Amino acid sequence: MIRDIEEVLSQSTHMVAEAPTGFGKTITSLYPTVKYAIAHDKKILYLVRTNSQEQKVIEECKSLGVSAVALQGRRNMCPLTNEREGMRGGNAEEISMLCSKLKKDVENGNTNACPYFANFLNDPEQLFNFIKEGHTAEEVYAKGIETEICPYETTKSAMKFATVVVAPYIYFLLPFMRNMLLDRMQCELHDLILIVDEAHNLPDFAREIVSDELSEESIERMETECLKYGNRVIRDVPCADVAEFLRETIYRLEKYVSDDEGLVPQYALEEELSELMHCGLNDIQKMAMEMVRYGMEIREMKMRKRELPRSYIYHAGNFLMYWKDTYSSDFIHLARLGENPKLEIFSLDPAHITDIIRNVHSSIHMSGTLILENYRATINLPESTKLVRYPSPFPPENLKIIYATDVTTRYAELQDNIEKLREYIENIISLHRNTVVFFPSYALMHRILEDMHISVDIESRKMAQDSLASMLQKFRMKGGTLFSVFGGRISEGLDFPGKQLEIVVIVGIPFPRPTPKVKMLEKYYDYKFGHGWDFAFREPALIKMRQAIGRLIRTENDRGIAVILDRRAAQFTEEIKMNPSKNICAEIQTFFNEEKGEEGRHRDR
Ligand code: SF4
């Protein structure tokens, strides 16, 4: 991998790499890039999805003796967001706007506006020197509190001295954040080497950034805001009434919903709204613009009072304008039912936002589960991109994967298979091995649980983070059986080394539900690449299964067996090395008995 990366860097191209967990991707990618960056005056931006991944990168940079700075959003690094009631719960844009205002006030002599910034201006060195030693964002934040110097501003100012900056995806993907970052790093885009960790998350993340939604709850807040700030008349209608019409429009658009979401045709929203408001279609956009202007005034008023510049009128106006602006083949518009009905603008194509990656010197995209060619195409990396799959460094006999041939969760056959699935699961649990059972949905999990008489721990949808943590702690200490769902908090990112986890059961192939959104993704990729089903259904299922199986082997000594309870697993034997099994429990027992034999042989030696 080091040699491959060296080649990619020297040719200023890109690379997509799949390497299993435990491979050492972080140090392996950093070593050649750091060497190259120092020799060729480049900078490295290491993009991570979660804050805990940042820590690992900082540790490895320390071990390489290279300067690294970890950046997180102001929400995590601004002490005032914890201290001042009015700053709590803001989004990145709101906190950034308020921060700019407070900094201006400090520069104009009002040091109370933000004492952390005032101290940063007076004594930047103290915290700065601490950051240069190489610390995680959490450590810098704690030191910032201790020294009363702004951790965020000091981190930003330290970036120009760092060879490696570690930051969340959003700092590169959003243009205004990227410009700030490059400016602070004193680096041109073409001098940047990008490393993307857990890259399989990047396409969805990029889609989300350009998607938006307007919920009934947000409209209710808009109504309250209108009444609080003068209920201005917008194109002959009091603003609070506009909110009422918007709410009514959401209900009217429910006619397009079957199940719990539906595609809204172009101009349907404008037609409903204009009928309710007795105005022309063009008036809707004019009204939206006026709402944005009104909202901006409210935001400024709030900023003057040093409150978060949040305006629901502004958001609703912006949403209406964006709704119309996104009438193109790569966006869809949806109505959703549920506790909080909403309208959604969804971007089908992440390439809008990831295209910029082509302009960096080189980019290295890494993950334990990637469909290389699909990933390259989805984010529109050049054809010359190097695609490589690295094998597991661990003994292959430590992982066994089998699948049942007489059962399925296929929708049309599910009813006839419930009993059989339950029987399989009960039999596996009765082997008393530490087991996690992953279901494709909470609904199926509860259906299976209904007639089960074995005690298991369950990760529920609304479980608070601390309850989940204590349940996992108990599982790690005492073992047992845990029921969870794909896409929940256990299937990705959690480690269960050693004997903490011995069996993973996958109940049914976790194909996404064929919702209108997923079907449109399929259509879009059919049109773009000619095999939409692979992108929309097959790939997400494969990634989820690999992630779940990946929980089993984290070190060279781990051993584990994965059981897929679905005969459709046979479609994935090219990507996942597995065998059909007629006697699952017997195979599990044999697998673990072999382990005893191995241990015995080791002892004899
Ligand atoms: Fe927060 Fe620092 Fe901005 Fe002050 S300068 S508002 S402490 S981020």
XYZ file of C-alpha atoms and ligand atoms in Angstrom:
613
model
C 0.000 0.000 0.000
C 2.882 2.356 0.794
C 4.405 1.721 -2.629
C 1.019 2.223 -4.319
C 0.501 5.522 -2.529
C 4.001 6.691 -3.459
C 3.216 5.999 -7.105
C -0.114 7.835 -6.923
C 1.501 10.862 -5.265
C 4.330 11.039 -7.771
C 1.834 10.963 -10.645
C -0.554 13.401 -8.947
C -3.461 10.995 -9.380
C -6.037 9.469 -7.054
C -6.489 6.154 -5.308
C -9.397 4.218 -3.853
C -8.314 1.473 -1.467
C -10.200 -1.208 0.362
C -8.329 -2.678 3.310
C -9.847 -4.553 6.229
C -10.027 -3.292 9.780
C -6.841 -3.960 11.714
C -4.756 -3.444 8.568
C -3.255 -0.200 9.900
C -4.678 2.081 7.211
C -4.033 5.276 9.163
C -0.265 4.887 9.602
C 0.142 3.204 6.216
C -1.466 6.130 4.412
C 0.226 8.797 6.531
C 3.771 7.493 6.223
C 4.238 7.968 2.443
C 2.057 11.089 2.228
C 3.941 12.861 5.029
C 7.261 11.961 3.411
C 6.045 13.248 0.053
C 4.431 16.383 1.493
C 7.614 17.418 3.306
C 9.792 16.785 0.250
C 7.464 18.602 -2.175
C 6.057 21.377 -0.005
C 2.511 19.994 0.090
C -0.015 19.829 2.906
C -2.212 16.950 3.976
C -5.870 17.191 4.866
C -7.059 14.021 6.585
C -10.843 13.868 6.493
C -12.666 11.843 9.137
C -16.308 11.164 9.848
C -16.234 10.999 13.633
C -14.304 12.818 16.299
C -12.870 9.572 17.690
C -11.131 8.900 14.346
C -9.291 12.211 14.748
C -7.551 10.924 17.836
C -5.953 8.020 15.986
C -4.580 10.317 13.271
C -3.047 12.693 15.823
C -1.408 9.743 17.625
C 0.078 8.378 14.394
C 1.349 11.826 13.359
C 3.086 12.081 16.717
C 4.712 8.709 16.142
C 5.970 10.000 12.771
C 7.220 13.198 14.391
C 5.137 15.389 12.092
C 3.137 18.463 13.089
C -0.616 17.868 13.065
C -3.630 19.894 14.095
C -7.116 18.527 14.727
C -10.029 20.763 13.865
C -13.649 20.304 14.845
C -16.634 22.574 14.376
C -17.347 25.474 16.715
C -20.161 23.422 18.195
C -17.443 21.297 19.830
C -14.691 23.859 20.160
C -16.396 27.084 21.201
C -16.600 27.304 25.015
C -19.360 29.922 24.805
C -21.754 27.407 23.264
C -21.671 25.629 26.617
C -21.629 28.693 28.799
C -24.214 30.980 27.215
C -27.799 29.850 27.060
C -28.421 31.876 23.885
C -25.658 30.065 22.002
C -26.731 26.535 22.733
C -28.054 24.269 19.997
C -26.999 26.456 17.080
C -25.958 25.012 13.747
C -22.522 25.662 12.233
C -23.667 28.671 10.220
C -25.485 30.316 13.123
C -22.599 29.927 15.556
C -20.155 31.130 12.925
C -22.218 34.294 12.295
C -22.557 35.039 15.979
C -18.865 34.347 16.564
C -17.933 36.888 13.850
C -20.119 39.500 15.512
C -18.631 38.816 18.971
C -15.095 39.005 17.610
C -15.852 42.363 16.009
C -17.202 43.625 19.329
C -13.999 42.511 21.065
C -11.881 44.227 18.428
C -13.910 47.369 19.047
C -12.965 47.292 22.711
C -15.764 45.265 24.313
C -13.733 42.381 25.733
C -16.769 40.975 27.566
C -18.376 40.100 24.247
C -16.056 37.070 24.168
C -13.327 36.918 26.824
C -11.874 33.810 25.133
C -11.239 35.768 21.970
C -9.893 38.748 23.918
C -7.393 36.434 25.645
C -6.497 34.881 22.316
C -5.588 38.333 20.991
C -3.592 39.161 24.129
C -1.695 35.923 24.569
C -2.000 33.629 21.545
C 1.260 31.789 22.288
C 0.184 29.874 25.383
C -2.438 27.666 23.784
C -0.721 27.807 20.435
C 2.386 26.075 21.814
C 0.207 23.395 23.375
C -1.493 22.699 20.015
C 1.882 22.459 18.281
C 2.806 19.542 20.567
C 0.069 17.513 18.798
C -3.206 17.120 20.662
C -6.726 16.050 19.905
C -9.471 18.649 19.607
C -10.864 17.484 22.978
C -7.515 18.070 24.673
C -7.181 21.483 23.049
C -10.689 22.356 24.155
C -9.907 21.374 27.771
C -6.713 23.420 27.695
C -8.660 26.333 26.185
C -11.057 26.254 29.128
C -8.140 26.098 31.574
C -6.273 29.006 29.979
C -9.460 30.882 28.995
C -8.190 31.232 25.424
C -10.417 30.367 22.468
C -9.526 26.817 21.340
C -11.195 27.230 17.943
C -9.436 30.420 16.923
C -6.066 29.178 18.209
C -6.474 25.908 16.313
C -7.261 27.834 13.137
C -4.205 30.013 13.559
C -1.997 26.961 14.223
C -3.001 25.296 10.958
C -0.490 27.192 8.841
C 2.364 25.482 10.712
C 0.957 21.977 10.450
C 1.835 19.469 7.745
C -1.320 17.491 8.560
C -4.730 18.919 9.388
C -7.404 16.482 10.541
C -10.967 17.673 10.058
C -14.528 16.410 9.532
C -15.664 15.849 5.912
C -17.740 19.015 5.906
C -14.666 21.248 6.097
C -13.630 20.151 2.649
C -17.019 19.601 1.047
C -18.695 22.927 1.826
C -17.125 25.645 -0.351
C -17.063 28.406 2.275
C -15.512 26.093 4.869
C -12.993 24.756 2.366
C -11.918 28.274 1.437
C -11.452 29.176 5.100
C -9.467 25.989 5.685
C -7.157 26.435 2.699
C -6.660 30.042 3.618
C -5.667 29.104 7.166
C -3.456 26.269 5.979
C -1.878 28.709 3.517
C -2.227 26.108 0.836
C -3.588 26.106 -2.696
C -5.992 23.364 -3.704
C -3.462 21.849 -6.107
C -0.908 21.585 -3.277
C -3.249 19.607 -1.084
C -3.135 15.846 -0.536
C -6.473 14.559 0.652
C -6.901 11.391 2.695
C -10.512 10.289 3.156
C -11.092 7.841 5.991
C -14.154 5.542 6.117
C -14.728 6.718 2.568
C -17.848 4.593 2.034
C -19.703 7.303 3.987
C -18.620 10.133 1.702
C -21.287 9.856 -1.070
C -24.222 9.924 1.365
C -22.631 12.705 3.349
C -22.184 14.761 0.181
C -25.814 14.113 -0.826
C -27.017 15.293 2.567
C -25.099 18.547 2.372
C -27.096 19.723 -0.638
C -30.405 18.246 0.512
C -32.848 20.141 2.708
C -36.192 19.703 4.438
C -39.084 21.731 5.792
C -41.075 20.109 8.575
C -44.405 20.908 10.165
C -42.563 21.557 13.426
C -40.357 24.136 11.734
C -43.477 25.804 10.258
C -45.049 25.974 13.723
C -41.922 27.747 14.942
C -42.128 30.084 11.969
C -45.668 30.999 13.021
C -44.528 31.784 16.574
C -41.640 33.830 15.206
C -43.973 35.833 12.933
C -46.197 36.699 15.896
C -43.188 37.649 18.024
C -41.574 39.870 15.384
C -44.513 41.915 14.157
C -46.326 39.513 11.837
C -45.282 41.491 8.767
C -47.599 41.431 5.770
C -45.927 39.577 2.915
C -47.550 40.154 -0.475
C -50.880 41.055 1.155
C -50.829 38.133 3.595
C -49.753 38.323 7.261
C -46.685 36.126 7.740
C -48.356 33.876 10.344
C -51.062 33.082 7.746
C -48.346 32.173 5.232
C -47.131 29.628 7.806
C -50.673 28.249 8.050
C -50.900 27.946 4.247
C -47.549 26.164 4.163
C -48.735 23.664 6.745
C -51.930 23.083 4.768
C -49.822 22.585 1.626
C -47.812 19.822 3.292
C -51.077 18.035 4.124
C -52.384 18.502 0.595
C -49.183 17.035 -0.866
C -49.798 13.884 1.146
C -51.930 12.737 -1.765
C -48.659 11.766 -3.455
C -47.619 9.594 -0.531
C -48.108 5.881 -0.427
C -46.694 4.076 2.591
C -44.784 6.888 4.288
C -43.133 8.898 1.519
C -43.978 10.008 -1.993
C -42.530 11.934 -4.916
C -43.975 15.389 -5.410
C -44.205 16.374 -9.092
C -42.687 19.636 -10.292
C -44.816 22.703 -9.542
C -47.284 20.723 -7.397
C -46.196 22.622 -4.297
C -46.495 25.995 -6.020
C -49.902 25.081 -7.437
C -51.308 24.043 -4.053
C -49.885 27.084 -2.333
C -51.059 29.537 -4.975
C -54.553 28.026 -4.895
C -54.695 28.414 -1.126
C -53.327 31.946 -1.236
C -55.299 33.037 -4.335
C -52.159 34.205 -6.122
C -50.188 33.362 -9.267
C -47.382 30.799 -9.433
C -44.777 33.539 -9.898
C -45.941 35.221 -6.719
C -44.757 32.244 -4.688
C -41.108 32.917 -5.506
C -41.537 36.625 -4.830
C -43.131 35.767 -1.522
C -40.229 33.422 -0.714
C -37.747 36.217 -1.396
C -39.638 38.562 0.905
C -39.647 35.895 3.595
C -35.870 35.566 3.266
C -35.474 39.354 3.597
C -37.769 39.451 6.645
C -35.877 36.519 8.156
C -32.542 38.236 7.579
C -33.749 41.285 9.477
C -34.765 39.053 12.382
C -31.387 37.320 12.307
C -29.576 40.637 12.470
C -31.816 41.825 15.286
C -30.966 38.676 17.226
C -27.263 39.069 16.554
C -27.351 42.588 17.955
C -28.705 41.037 21.138
C -25.919 38.405 20.940
C -28.421 35.632 20.359
C -28.126 32.871 17.778
C -29.222 34.299 14.416
C -31.892 31.678 13.852
C -34.989 32.477 11.836
C -37.595 29.944 10.788
C -39.109 32.484 8.384
C -35.698 32.741 6.703
C -35.411 28.968 6.485
C -38.908 28.502 5.037
C -38.324 31.251 2.428
C -34.962 29.771 1.487
C -36.473 26.303 1.255
C -39.199 27.492 -1.172
C -36.574 29.141 -3.375
C -34.311 26.090 -3.274
C -37.281 23.814 -4.081
C -37.759 25.634 -7.375
C -34.020 25.996 -8.058
C -33.619 22.232 -7.830
C -36.086 21.347 -10.589
C -33.496 19.271 -12.420
C -32.933 15.613 -13.184
C -30.523 15.113 -10.309
C -32.780 16.277 -7.488
C -36.079 14.849 -6.296
C -38.806 16.359 -4.149
C -40.598 14.305 -1.548
C -43.435 14.518 0.929
C -43.227 12.444 4.080
C -45.776 11.395 6.631
C -45.162 10.515 10.255
C -45.161 12.313 13.590
C -43.608 15.372 11.996
C -44.728 15.516 8.331
C -42.242 17.216 6.053
C -41.155 18.132 2.569
C -37.712 17.128 1.420
C -35.366 18.186 -1.378
C -33.005 15.274 -2.015
C -29.870 15.314 -4.135
C -29.390 12.130 -6.141
C -25.865 12.942 -7.219
C -23.044 13.504 -4.719
C -20.695 14.374 -7.582
C -22.012 17.970 -7.511
C -20.106 18.457 -4.358
C -17.303 15.899 -4.645
C -16.146 17.005 -8.120
C -13.759 19.427 -6.456
C -11.618 16.492 -5.312
C -10.305 16.216 -8.886
C -8.482 19.504 -8.337
C -6.297 18.463 -5.397
C -2.759 17.166 -5.949
C -3.810 13.614 -4.980
C -6.508 11.963 -2.961
C -6.426 8.628 -1.131
C -9.845 7.164 -0.254
C -9.806 4.288 2.215
C -12.367 2.034 3.785
C -12.835 -1.488 5.066
C -15.853 -1.846 2.786
C -15.851 -0.220 -0.629
C -17.070 -1.270 -4.022
C -14.118 0.342 -5.715
C -15.364 1.090 -9.227
C -18.813 2.179 -8.036
C -17.283 4.524 -5.491
C -14.984 6.054 -8.108
C -17.889 6.596 -10.472
C -20.275 7.887 -7.792
C -18.009 10.688 -6.650
C -16.683 11.251 -10.164
C -12.985 10.622 -9.688
C -11.031 10.368 -12.964
C -10.825 7.060 -14.840
C -7.076 7.002 -14.110
C -7.791 6.537 -10.383
C -5.924 3.567 -8.942
C -8.349 1.031 -7.480
C -6.829 -1.487 -5.086
C -8.138 -4.121 -2.714
C -5.709 -5.272 -0.008
C -6.210 -8.650 1.630
C -6.653 -9.124 5.342
C -3.369 -9.412 7.222
C -4.961 -11.933 9.608
C -5.003 -15.741 9.254
C -7.923 -16.554 6.905
C -8.920 -19.573 9.002
C -9.850 -17.218 11.881
C -12.983 -16.068 10.068
C -15.650 -18.364 8.716
C -18.769 -17.214 6.892
C -21.677 -19.520 6.121
C -25.224 -19.006 4.911
C -28.471 -20.899 5.215
C -29.960 -22.183 1.968
C -33.529 -22.836 3.107
C -34.653 -19.480 4.461
C -35.091 -15.892 3.270
C -36.496 -12.530 4.346
C -37.613 -11.764 0.782
C -40.799 -9.727 1.226
C -43.117 -12.061 -0.663
C -41.929 -15.089 1.317
C -41.293 -13.543 4.712
C -44.485 -14.707 6.359
C -43.660 -18.345 5.574
C -40.112 -17.962 6.873
C -40.594 -16.273 10.245
C -40.828 -19.505 12.197
C -37.755 -20.954 10.542
C -35.740 -17.772 11.146
C -36.743 -17.797 14.814
C -35.738 -21.426 15.113
C -32.315 -20.748 13.600
C -31.712 -17.813 15.920
C -32.814 -19.737 19.025
C -30.563 -22.650 18.135
C -27.564 -20.386 17.615
C -28.226 -18.565 20.905
C -28.444 -21.899 22.718
C -24.768 -22.512 21.817
C -23.930 -19.878 24.465
C -21.387 -17.957 22.451
C -21.161 -14.165 22.502
C -23.457 -13.287 19.639
C -24.813 -10.185 17.945
C -27.859 -10.662 15.717
C -28.403 -7.955 13.081
C -31.867 -7.432 11.595
C -32.733 -5.384 8.513
C -35.412 -3.490 10.473
C -36.823 -2.988 13.961
C -40.151 -4.298 12.669
C -38.676 -7.687 11.752
C -36.670 -7.816 14.972
C -39.828 -7.382 17.057
C -41.753 -9.865 14.947
C -39.097 -12.497 15.607
C -38.938 -11.555 19.275
C -42.711 -11.948 19.752
C -42.609 -15.706 20.272
C -39.098 -16.081 21.553
C -38.547 -17.226 25.079
C -34.837 -16.560 25.390
C -33.523 -13.484 27.150
C -31.523 -11.121 24.934
C -30.411 -7.496 25.091
C -31.964 -5.194 22.504
C -30.676 -2.016 20.935
C -33.855 -0.008 20.589
C -34.419 2.889 18.244
C -34.847 5.557 20.905
C -32.236 4.223 23.320
C -30.251 7.046 24.934
C -26.504 7.012 24.334
C -25.672 6.254 27.990
C -28.140 3.319 28.139
C -26.575 1.896 24.985
C -23.096 2.356 26.453
C -24.017 0.500 29.657
C -25.705 -2.290 27.675
C -22.556 -2.681 25.576
C -20.368 -2.575 28.657
C -22.404 -5.415 30.162
C -22.174 -7.371 26.900
C -18.413 -6.901 26.744
C -17.927 -7.997 30.356
C -20.439 -10.811 30.622
C -21.220 -11.763 27.033
C -24.595 -13.096 25.914
C -26.771 -12.167 22.942
C -27.457 -8.734 21.568
C -30.165 -7.865 19.021
C -29.506 -4.878 16.821
C -30.392 -3.479 13.403
C -28.273 -2.606 10.385
C -27.482 1.059 10.269
C -27.953 1.244 14.035
C -25.134 2.286 16.309
C -23.624 -1.179 16.781
C -23.234 -2.380 13.187
C -20.598 0.249 12.323
C -17.638 1.594 14.188
C -17.770 -0.425 17.423
C -14.971 -2.791 18.362
C -15.423 -6.161 20.062
C -11.920 -7.614 20.309
C -11.015 -11.103 21.506
C -13.858 -13.239 22.759
C -16.190 -10.290 23.286
C -17.837 -11.258 20.012
C -17.740 -14.752 18.530
C -20.792 -15.022 16.288
C -22.485 -12.471 14.046
C -25.888 -13.464 12.699
C -27.250 -11.540 9.725
C -31.000 -12.021 9.468
C -31.829 -11.470 5.801
C -29.876 -9.559 3.170
C -30.144 -5.901 4.259
C -31.324 -4.496 0.927
C -32.683 -0.958 1.356
C -36.487 -0.701 1.372
C -37.705 0.110 -2.143
C -38.999 3.540 -1.145
C -39.647 6.150 -3.855
C -36.308 7.761 -2.950
C -34.325 4.530 -3.372
C -36.176 3.694 -6.593
C -35.297 7.119 -7.989
C -31.656 6.543 -7.062
C -31.830 3.282 -8.991
C -33.345 5.048 -11.997
C -30.794 7.831 -11.836
C -27.832 5.448 -11.789
C -29.447 3.315 -14.465
C -29.495 6.377 -16.656
C -25.987 7.483 -15.635
C -24.072 4.194 -15.482
C -26.468 1.548 -16.739
C -26.686 -0.591 -13.609
C -28.785 1.308 -11.124
C -29.834 -1.712 -9.095
C -26.224 -2.318 -8.109
C -25.818 1.238 -6.842
C -29.169 1.598 -5.112
C -29.754 -1.878 -3.668
C -26.876 -4.337 -4.017
C -24.010 -2.105 -2.895
C -25.636 -0.753 0.295
C -26.567 -4.331 1.299
C -23.051 -5.582 0.637
C -21.445 -2.744 2.587
C -23.758 -3.311 5.549
C -23.013 -7.051 5.614
C -19.276 -6.492 5.402
C -19.423 -3.902 8.169
C -21.309 -6.308 10.403
C -18.937 -9.209 9.658
C -16.008 -6.844 10.228
C -17.006 -6.567 13.918
C -15.674 -10.102 14.436
C -11.994 -9.784 13.587
C -10.147 -6.793 14.980
C -6.778 -8.346 15.823
C -4.703 -11.283 14.581
C -5.871 -13.451 17.485
C -9.618 -12.894 17.046
C -11.693 -15.774 15.722
C -15.299 -15.575 14.692
C -18.060 -16.991 12.559
C -20.694 -15.076 10.613
C -24.001 -16.699 9.684
C -26.234 -15.204 7.013
C -29.804 -16.387 7.307
C -30.868 -15.846 3.733
C -30.385 -18.035 0.697
C -29.934 -14.871 -1.419
C -26.428 -14.629 0.100
C -25.437 -16.844 -2.844
C -25.535 -13.650 -4.982
C -22.633 -12.208 -3.009
C -20.149 -15.082 -2.993
C -17.796 -13.195 -5.318
C -17.423 -10.343 -2.857
C -17.750 -12.241 0.426
C -15.925 -15.549 0.721
C -18.602 -17.852 2.167
C -20.147 -21.287 1.856
C -23.679 -22.640 1.991
C -24.445 -24.677 5.085
C -26.999 -27.417 5.692
C -26.216 -27.666 9.398
C -25.360 -24.289 10.779
C -25.098 -25.138 14.472
C -22.871 -28.154 13.829
C -20.538 -25.989 11.720
C -20.359 -23.370 14.461
C -19.471 -26.010 17.015
C -16.831 -27.555 14.782
C -15.330 -24.105 14.178
C -14.937 -23.427 17.878
C -13.757 -26.968 18.607
C -10.987 -26.471 16.048
C -9.975 -23.449 18.097
C -9.604 -25.665 21.184
C -7.512 -28.031 19.119
C -5.358 -25.121 17.932
C -4.861 -23.916 21.488
C -3.923 -27.434 22.526
C -1.408 -27.686 19.698
C 0.068 -24.311 20.676
C 0.396 -25.494 24.253
C 2.091 -28.716 23.139
C 4.563 -26.752 21.050
Fe -16.543 30.966 20.555
Fe -14.007 31.462 20.128
Fe -15.847 32.533 18.559
Fe -15.543 33.363 21.063
S -14.061 33.537 19.384
S -17.458 32.914 20.035
S -15.026 31.459 22.091
S -15.395 30.363 18.758
